[in-house]
Amino acid sequence: MYEYYAKWIREGKLKVNSDWNKDLKIKFTVQDPCQIVRKSFGDPIADDLRYVVKSVVGEENFVDMTPNKSNNYCCGGGGGFLQSGFKEERLAYGKIKDMQIKATGADYCIAGCHNCHAQIHELSEHYGGHYPVVHLWTLICLSMGVLGENERTYLGEDLADIYPPNVYLNED
Amino acid sequence: MTDEAIKISGKKGSYFIDMVKTLLPEGGNLNLCLTCGACSSGCPATGLAGMDPRKFLRMAALGMDDEIKASKWPWMCTMCQRCIYVCPMKIDIPQLVFNARTLTPREDRPKGIRDSCDMALKVDTCSAMGCSVEDFEFVVGDVLEEIREADPFWEERDLQAPIDKEGAEFFVNQNSREPMTEPEEMAPLWKILNLAGVNWTYGSKAWTGENYCLFMADNESWKKIVTMQTEQTEKLRCKTYLNTE
């Protein structure tokens, strides 16, 4: 999906921008999903993912994890772990991911994968980091001013009431 | 790393590792381990259930099939492939893990995964949460109507969430979690696709994004789900199957 988000932004179809975050300066990091990056498309799609994120939150507001891209650590949400019943082990598995995220100092973790989203969200609560974990589609819509009231479940308090102007209105 | 010593038993006739080697290109390089430990040192599952990737591979190489079969560790490894990525010999430990899951009888495999797989096999949608075609159509229509009524912008843009639209460019899949537990979370993607001018559709059948039968290592069943997804995509003459976030 990320390659298409990137393509549509490059082609000017998705009019995303990061003006909303110029003064807020909210910092974001991103989880590279193993299935999409290391196991399928490699670093090029990780670069597309970063292009989308930076276009949406501002280059200066993006902080990468270490290590990252194809060398990134799995969060522990994949392979059926979420449904396997081994909760204690799953949270122990995710400790390294939680530490990686905290080390970035970012306010938010973007997880553009369902399993990653569920697992990292739980890690954030369990290990007390309480950083919000958001889908990429949420931020893309927020940046274009089209994110609805009911579509803000995963945003933190700092963004819950941020409504940038709809960039598709009064285009002419 | 773990500090528990490995005890070797006598030689047996047929080994699990030899069976896995016949399944993989180049035998998964399963004979090439240098025991360097790069896999284990960078694996988040190291230490869980007293196991790590190197130990697991060495146990298989030593023919400790009973111990492998008894271990719960194959269900704690996500098969993320970071071990292959850092391995100088590119040894396919994740495939060894995947096949180790098949050593547990189906009825004894983790209930959560098994139930999700079985549920998906019962419904035309392949939804692991059992969402029916009718439920899916209803909830999609309901969310769409609400957005269009709340904001004239989307009425004007003619926001749609098509199901079974023949000839659409993209067949878009959908994780069951949204229609079943947080339907409003489907809408941001619809908006993005609308604004980008994309010609897309869901399928009434096999729209699901998840496939727990794969995690179950139930080859016949996960293949059935993938086949249904492919058939629905081809039936609608869609060019691209799009796996979403």
Coordinates of N, CA and C in Angstrom, one line a residue, chain A:
Chain A
M1 N 0.8 -1.2 0.0 CA 0.0 0.0 0.0 C 0.9 1.3 0.0
Y2 N 2.0 1.2 0.7 CA 2.8 2.4 0.9 C 3.3 3.0 -0.4
E3 N 3.6 2.0 -1.4 CA 4.2 2.5 -2.7 C 3.1 3.3 -3.4
Y4 N 1.8 2.9 -3.2 CA 0.8 3.6 -3.9 C 0.5 5.0 -3.2
Y5 N 0.5 5.0 -1.9 CA 0.4 6.3 -1.2 C 1.5 7.3 -1.7
A6 N 2.8 6.7 -1.8 CA 3.9 7.5 -2.2 C 3.7 8.0 -3.7
K7 N 3.2 7.1 -4.5 CA 3.0 7.4 -5.9 C 2.0 8.5 -6.1
W8 N 0.9 8.4 -5.3 CA -0.2 9.4 -5.5 C 0.2 10.7 -4.9
I9 N 1.1 10.7 -3.9 CA 1.6 12.0 -3.4 C 2.5 12.6 -4.4
R10 N 3.4 11.8 -5.0 CA 4.3 12.3 -6.0 C 3.6 12.9 -7.2
E11 N 2.5 12.2 -7.6 CA 1.7 12.7 -8.7 C 0.8 13.8 -8.4
G12 N 0.8 14.2 -7.2 CA 0.0 15.4 -6.8 C -1.5 15.1 -6.6
K13 N -1.9 13.8 -6.6 CA -3.3 13.4 -6.4 C -3.7 13.5 -4.9
L14 N -2.8 13.1 -4.1 CA -3.0 13.3 -2.6 C -2.3 14.5 -2.2
K15 N -3.0 15.5 -1.9 CA -2.4 16.9 -1.5 C -2.1 17.0 -0.1
V16 N -1.2 16.1 0.4 CA -0.8 16.1 1.8 C 0.2 17.2 2.0
N17 N 0.2 17.7 3.3 CA 1.2 18.7 3.6 C 1.4 18.6 5.1
S18 N 2.5 19.2 5.6 CA 2.8 19.1 7.0 C 2.7 20.4 7.8
D19 N 2.0 21.4 7.1 CA 1.8 22.7 7.8 C 1.2 22.6 9.2
W20 N 0.3 21.7 9.3 CA -0.4 21.6 10.6 C 0.6 21.3 11.8
N21 N 1.7 20.7 11.4 CA 2.7 20.3 12.5 C 3.9 21.2 12.6
K22 N 3.8 22.4 11.8 CA 5.0 23.3 11.8 C 5.2 23.9 13.2
D23 N 4.1 24.2 13.9 CA 4.3 24.8 15.2 C 4.1 23.8 16.3
L24 N 3.3 22.8 16.1 CA 3.1 21.8 17.1 C 4.4 21.0 17.3
K25 N 5.1 20.7 16.2 CA 6.4 19.9 16.3 C 6.2 18.6 17.0
I26 N 5.1 17.9 16.8 CA 4.9 16.6 17.3 C 5.8 15.6 16.6
K27 N 6.5 14.8 17.4 CA 7.5 13.9 16.7 C 6.9 12.5 16.5
F28 N 7.3 11.9 15.4 CA 6.8 10.6 15.0 C 7.9 9.6 14.6
T29 N 7.7 8.4 15.0 CA 8.6 7.3 14.5 C 7.7 6.3 13.7
V30 N 8.3 5.4 13.0 CA 7.5 4.5 12.2 C 8.0 3.1 12.3
Q31 N 7.1 2.1 12.4 CA 7.5 0.7 12.5 C 7.5 0.2 11.1
D32 N 8.6 -0.5 10.7 CA 8.7 -1.1 9.4 C 8.1 -2.5 9.5
P33 N 6.9 -2.8 8.9 CA 6.4 -4.2 9.1 C 7.3 -5.2 8.4
C34 N 7.6 -6.3 9.1 CA 8.5 -7.3 8.6 C 7.9 -7.9 7.3
Q35 N 6.6 -8.1 7.3 CA 6.0 -8.8 6.1 C 6.2 -7.9 4.8
I36 N 6.0 -6.6 5.0 CA 6.1 -5.8 3.8 C 7.5 -5.4 3.4
V37 N 8.3 -5.1 4.4 CA 9.7 -4.7 4.2 C 10.7 -5.8 4.0
R38 N 11.1 -6.4 5.1 CA 12.2 -7.4 5.0 C 11.7 -8.6 4.2
K39 N 10.5 -9.1 4.4 CA 10.0 -10.3 3.7 C 9.5 -10.2 2.3
S40 N 9.2 -9.0 1.9 CA 8.6 -8.8 0.6 C 9.3 -7.9 -0.4
F41 N 9.3 -6.6 0.0 CA 9.8 -5.6 -1.0 C 11.1 -4.9 -0.7
G42 N 11.6 -5.2 0.5 CA 12.9 -4.6 0.9 C 13.0 -3.1 1.2
D43 N 14.2 -2.6 1.2 CA 14.4 -1.2 1.6 C 13.6 -0.2 0.7
P44 N 13.5 -0.5 -0.6 CA 12.8 0.6 -1.4 C 11.4 0.9 -0.9
I45 N 10.6 -0.1 -0.4 CA 9.3 0.3 0.1 C 9.4 1.0 1.5
A46 N 10.5 0.6 2.2 CA 10.7 1.4 3.5 C 11.0 2.8 3.2
D47 N 11.7 3.1 2.1 CA 12.0 4.5 1.7 C 10.7 5.2 1.3
D48 N 9.8 4.5 0.6 CA 8.5 5.0 0.2 C 7.7 5.4 1.5
L49 N 7.7 4.5 2.4 CA 7.0 4.7 3.7 C 7.5 5.9 4.4
R50 N 8.8 6.1 4.4 CA 9.4 7.3 5.0 C 9.0 8.6 4.2
Y51 N 9.0 8.5 2.9 CA 8.6 9.6 2.1 C 7.2 10.1 2.4
V52 N 6.3 9.1 2.6 CA 4.9 9.4 2.9 C 4.8 10.0 4.3
V53 N 5.5 9.4 5.3 CA 5.5 9.9 6.6 C 6.0 11.3 6.7
K54 N 7.2 11.6 6.1 CA 7.8 12.9 6.1 C 6.9 13.9 5.4
S55 N 6.3 13.5 4.3 CA 5.4 14.5 3.6 C 4.2 14.9 4.5
V56 N 3.8 14.0 5.4 CA 2.6 14.2 6.2 C 2.9 14.9 7.5
V57 N 4.0 14.6 8.2 CA 4.3 15.1 9.5 C 5.4 16.2 9.5
G58 N 6.2 16.3 8.4 CA 7.3 17.2 8.3 C 8.6 16.4 8.5
E59 N 9.6 16.7 7.6 CA 10.8 15.9 7.7 C 11.5 16.1 9.1
E60 N 11.4 17.3 9.6 CA 12.1 17.6 10.9 C 11.4 16.9 12.1
N61 N 10.2 16.4 11.8 CA 9.4 15.8 12.9 C 9.4 14.3 12.9
F62 N 10.3 13.7 12.0 CA 10.4 12.3 11.9 C 11.7 11.8 12.5
V63 N 11.6 10.8 13.4 CA 12.7 10.2 14.0 C 12.7 8.7 13.8
D64 N 13.8 8.2 13.2 CA 13.9 6.8 12.8 C 14.3 6.0 14.0
M65 N 13.9 4.7 14.1 CA 14.3 3.8 15.1 C 15.7 3.2 14.6
T66 N 16.4 2.7 15.6 CA 17.7 2.0 15.3 C 17.7 0.6 15.9
P67 N 17.9 -0.5 15.1 CA 18.0 -0.5 13.6 C 16.7 -0.3 12.9
N68 N 16.7 -0.2 11.6 CA 15.4 0.1 10.9 C 15.4 -0.6 9.5
K69 N 14.4 -0.3 8.8 CA 14.1 -0.9 7.4 C 14.3 -2.4 7.5
S70 N 15.0 -3.0 6.5 CA 15.1 -4.4 6.5 C 15.7 -5.1 7.7
N71 N 16.5 -4.3 8.5 CA 17.2 -4.8 9.7 C 16.4 -4.5 11.0
N72 N 15.1 -4.0 10.8 CA 14.3 -3.7 11.9 C 13.9 -4.9 12.8
Y73 N 13.7 -4.7 14.1 CA 13.2 -5.8 14.9 C 11.7 -6.0 14.7
C74 N 11.3 -7.2 14.7 CA 9.8 -7.5 14.7 C 9.2 -7.1 16.0
C75 N 8.0 -6.6 16.0 CA 7.3 -6.1 17.2 C 6.8 -7.3 18.1
G76 N 6.5 -8.4 17.4 CA 6.0 -9.6 18.1 C 4.5 -9.8 17.8
G77 N 3.9 -9.0 16.9 CA 2.5 -9.1 16.6 C 2.3 -10.1 15.4
G78 N 3.3 -10.6 14.8 CA 3.1 -11.4 13.6 C 3.1 -12.9 13.9
G79 N 2.9 -13.7 12.8 CA 3.0 -15.1 12.9 C 1.9 -15.8 13.7
G80 N 0.9 -15.1 14.1 CA -0.2 -15.6 14.9 C 0.0 -15.5 16.4
F81 N 1.2 -14.8 16.8 CA 1.5 -14.6 18.2 C 0.4 -14.0 19.0
L82 N -0.3 -13.0 18.3 CA -1.4 -12.3 19.0 C -2.6 -13.2 19.4
Q83 N -2.7 -14.3 18.7 CA -3.8 -15.2 19.0 C -3.4 -16.5 19.6
S84 N -2.1 -16.6 19.9 CA -1.6 -18.0 20.3 C -1.8 -18.3 21.8
G85 N -2.2 -17.3 22.5 CA -2.4 -17.5 24.0 C -1.2 -17.3 24.8
F86 N 0.0 -17.1 24.2 CA 1.2 -16.9 25.0 C 1.5 -15.4 25.3
K87 N 0.6 -14.8 26.0 CA 0.6 -13.3 26.2 C 1.9 -12.9 26.9
E88 N 2.2 -13.5 28.0 CA 3.4 -13.1 28.8 C 4.7 -13.1 27.9
E89 N 4.8 -14.2 27.1 CA 6.0 -14.3 26.2 C 5.9 -13.3 25.1
R90 N 4.7 -13.0 24.7 CA 4.6 -12.0 23.6 C 5.0 -10.6 24.1
L91 N 4.6 -10.3 25.3 CA 5.0 -9.0 25.8 C 6.5 -8.9 26.1
A92 N 7.1 -10.1 26.5 CA 8.5 -10.1 26.7 C 9.3 -10.0 25.4
Y93 N 8.7 -10.6 24.4 CA 9.2 -10.5 23.0 C 9.3 -9.0 22.6
G94 N 8.2 -8.3 22.9 CA 8.1 -6.9 22.4 C 8.9 -5.9 23.2
K95 N 9.5 -6.3 24.3 CA 10.2 -5.3 25.1 C 11.3 -4.5 24.3
I96 N 12.0 -5.3 23.5 CA 13.0 -4.6 22.7 C 12.4 -3.6 21.7
K97 N 11.2 -3.9 21.2 CA 10.5 -2.9 20.3 C 10.1 -1.6 21.1
D98 N 9.6 -1.9 22.3 CA 9.2 -0.8 23.2 C 10.4 0.1 23.5
M99 N 11.5 -0.5 23.8 CA 12.7 0.2 24.2 C 13.2 1.0 23.0
Q100 N 13.1 0.4 21.8 CA 13.6 1.1 20.5 C 12.7 2.3 20.3
I101 N 11.4 2.2 20.5 CA 10.5 3.3 20.3 C 10.8 4.4 21.3
K102 N 11.0 4.1 22.6 CA 11.2 5.1 23.6 C 12.5 5.8 23.3
A103 N 13.5 5.1 22.8 CA 14.8 5.7 22.5 C 14.8 6.8 21.5
T104 N 13.8 6.7 20.6 CA 13.6 7.8 19.6 C 13.2 9.1 20.2
G105 N 12.5 9.0 21.3 CA 11.9 10.2 22.0 C 10.7 10.7 21.2
A106 N 10.2 9.9 20.3 CA 9.0 10.3 19.5 C 7.8 10.3 20.4
D107 N 6.8 11.2 20.0 CA 5.5 11.2 20.8 C 4.6 10.1 20.3
Y108 N 4.7 9.8 19.0 CA 3.8 8.8 18.4 C 4.6 7.7 17.7
C109 N 4.0 6.5 17.6 CA 4.5 5.5 16.7 C 3.5 5.2 15.6
I110 N 3.9 5.3 14.4 CA 3.0 5.0 13.3 C 3.2 3.5 12.9
A111 N 2.1 2.8 12.9 CA 2.1 1.3 12.5 C 1.1 1.1 11.4
G112 N 1.6 1.0 10.2 CA 0.8 0.7 9.0 C 0.6 -0.7 8.7
C113 N 0.4 -1.5 9.8 CA 0.1 -2.9 9.7 C -0.8 -3.3 10.9
H114 N -1.8 -4.1 10.6 CA -2.8 -4.4 11.7 C -2.2 -5.1 12.9
N115 N -1.4 -6.1 12.6 CA -0.8 -6.8 13.7 C 0.2 -6.0 14.5
C116 N 1.0 -5.2 13.8 CA 1.9 -4.3 14.5 C 1.1 -3.3 15.3
H117 N 0.1 -2.8 14.8 CA -0.7 -1.8 15.5 C -1.2 -2.3 16.8
A118 N -1.8 -3.5 16.7 CA -2.4 -4.1 18.0 C -1.3 -4.4 19.0
Q119 N -0.2 -5.0 18.5 CA 0.9 -5.3 19.4 C 1.5 -4.1 20.1
I120 N 1.9 -3.1 19.2 CA 2.6 -2.0 19.8 C 1.7 -1.1 20.7
H121 N 0.5 -1.1 20.3 CA -0.5 -0.4 21.2 C -0.5 -1.0 22.6
E122 N -0.5 -2.3 22.6 CA -0.4 -3.0 23.9 C 0.9 -2.8 24.6
L123 N 2.0 -2.8 23.9 CA 3.3 -2.6 24.5 C 3.3 -1.2 25.1
S124 N 2.8 -0.2 24.4 CA 2.7 1.2 24.9 C 2.0 1.3 26.3
E125 N 0.9 0.5 26.4 CA 0.2 0.5 27.7 C 1.0 -0.3 28.7
H126 N 1.4 -1.5 28.3 CA 2.0 -2.5 29.3 C 3.3 -1.9 29.9
Y127 N 4.1 -1.3 29.1 CA 5.4 -0.8 29.6 C 5.4 0.6 30.0
G128 N 4.2 1.2 30.0 CA 4.0 2.5 30.6 C 4.5 3.7 29.7
G129 N 4.8 3.4 28.5 CA 5.2 4.5 27.6 C 4.1 5.5 27.2
H130 N 2.9 4.8 27.1 CA 1.7 5.6 26.7 C 1.8 6.5 25.5
Y131 N 2.7 6.1 24.6 CA 2.7 6.8 23.3 C 1.6 6.3 22.4
P132 N 0.8 7.2 21.8 CA -0.2 6.7 20.9 C 0.4 6.0 19.7
V133 N -0.4 5.0 19.2 CA 0.0 4.2 18.0 C -1.1 4.4 17.0
V134 N -0.7 5.0 15.8 CA -1.6 5.4 14.8 C -1.4 4.7 13.5
H135 N -2.5 4.5 12.8 CA -2.5 4.0 11.4 C -2.0 5.2 10.5
L136 N -1.4 4.8 9.4 CA -0.9 5.9 8.5 C -2.1 6.6 7.8
W137 N -3.2 5.9 7.6 CA -4.3 6.5 6.9 C -4.9 7.6 7.7
T138 N -4.8 7.5 9.1 CA -5.3 8.5 10.0 C -4.5 9.8 9.7
L139 N -3.2 9.7 9.7 CA -2.4 10.9 9.5 C -2.5 11.5 8.1
I140 N -2.6 10.7 7.1 CA -2.8 11.2 5.8 C -4.0 12.0 5.7
C141 N -5.1 11.5 6.2 CA -6.4 12.2 6.2 C -6.3 13.5 7.1
L142 N -5.7 13.4 8.2 CA -5.6 14.5 9.1 C -4.8 15.7 8.3
S143 N -3.8 15.3 7.7 CA -2.9 16.4 7.0 C -3.7 17.1 5.9
M144 N -4.7 16.3 5.3 CA -5.4 16.9 4.2 C -6.7 17.6 4.7
G145 N -6.9 17.5 6.0 CA -8.0 18.2 6.6 C -9.4 17.5 6.3
V146 N -9.3 16.1 6.1 CA -10.5 15.4 5.9 C -10.8 14.3 6.9
L147 N -10.0 14.3 8.0 CA -10.2 13.3 9.0 C -11.5 13.6 9.9
G148 N -12.4 12.7 9.9 CA -13.7 12.9 10.6 C -13.6 12.8 12.1
E149 N -14.7 13.3 12.7 CA -14.7 13.2 14.2 C -14.6 11.8 14.8
N150 N -15.2 10.9 14.1 CA -15.3 9.5 14.6 C -14.1 8.7 14.2
E151 N -13.1 9.3 13.5 CA -12.0 8.5 13.0 C -10.7 8.9 13.8
R152 N -10.9 9.3 15.1 CA -9.7 9.8 15.8 C -9.4 9.0 17.1
T153 N -9.9 7.7 17.1 CA -9.8 6.8 18.3 C -8.3 6.7 18.7
Y154 N -7.4 6.7 17.8 CA -6.0 6.4 18.2 C -5.1 7.6 18.3
L155 N -5.7 8.8 18.1 CA -4.9 10.0 18.2 C -4.8 10.3 19.7
G156 N -3.7 11.0 20.1 CA -3.5 11.4 21.5 C -4.3 12.7 21.7
E157 N -4.3 13.2 22.9 CA -5.1 14.4 23.3 C -4.6 15.6 22.5
D158 N -3.3 15.6 22.2 CA -2.7 16.7 21.5 C -3.2 16.9 20.1
L159 N -3.7 15.8 19.5 CA -4.2 15.9 18.1 C -5.7 15.7 18.0
A160 N -6.3 15.4 19.1 CA -7.8 15.0 19.0 C -8.6 16.2 18.5
D161 N -8.2 17.4 18.7 CA -9.1 18.5 18.3 C -8.4 19.3 17.2
I162 N -7.4 18.8 16.5 CA -6.7 19.5 15.4 C -7.4 19.2 14.1
Y163 N -8.0 20.2 13.5 CA -8.7 20.1 12.3 C -8.1 21.1 11.2
P164 N -7.0 20.7 10.5 CA -6.5 21.6 9.5 C -7.5 21.8 8.4
P165 N -7.3 22.9 7.6 CA -8.3 23.1 6.5 C -8.3 22.0 5.5
N166 N -9.5 21.7 5.0 CA -9.6 20.8 3.9 C -9.0 21.3 2.6
V167 N -7.9 20.7 2.2 CA -7.1 21.3 1.1 C -7.8 21.1 -0.3
Y168 N -8.9 20.3 -0.3 CA -9.6 20.2 -1.6 C -10.8 21.2 -1.7
L169 N -11.0 22.0 -0.7 CA -12.1 23.0 -0.8 C -11.4 24.3 -1.3
N170 N -12.2 25.0 -2.1 CA -11.7 26.3 -2.7 C -10.4 26.1 -3.4
E171 N -10.2 25.0 -4.1 CA -9.0 24.7 -4.8 C -8.7 25.8 -5.9
D172 N -9.8 26.3 -6.5 CA -9.7 27.2 -7.6 C -9.5 28.6 -7.1

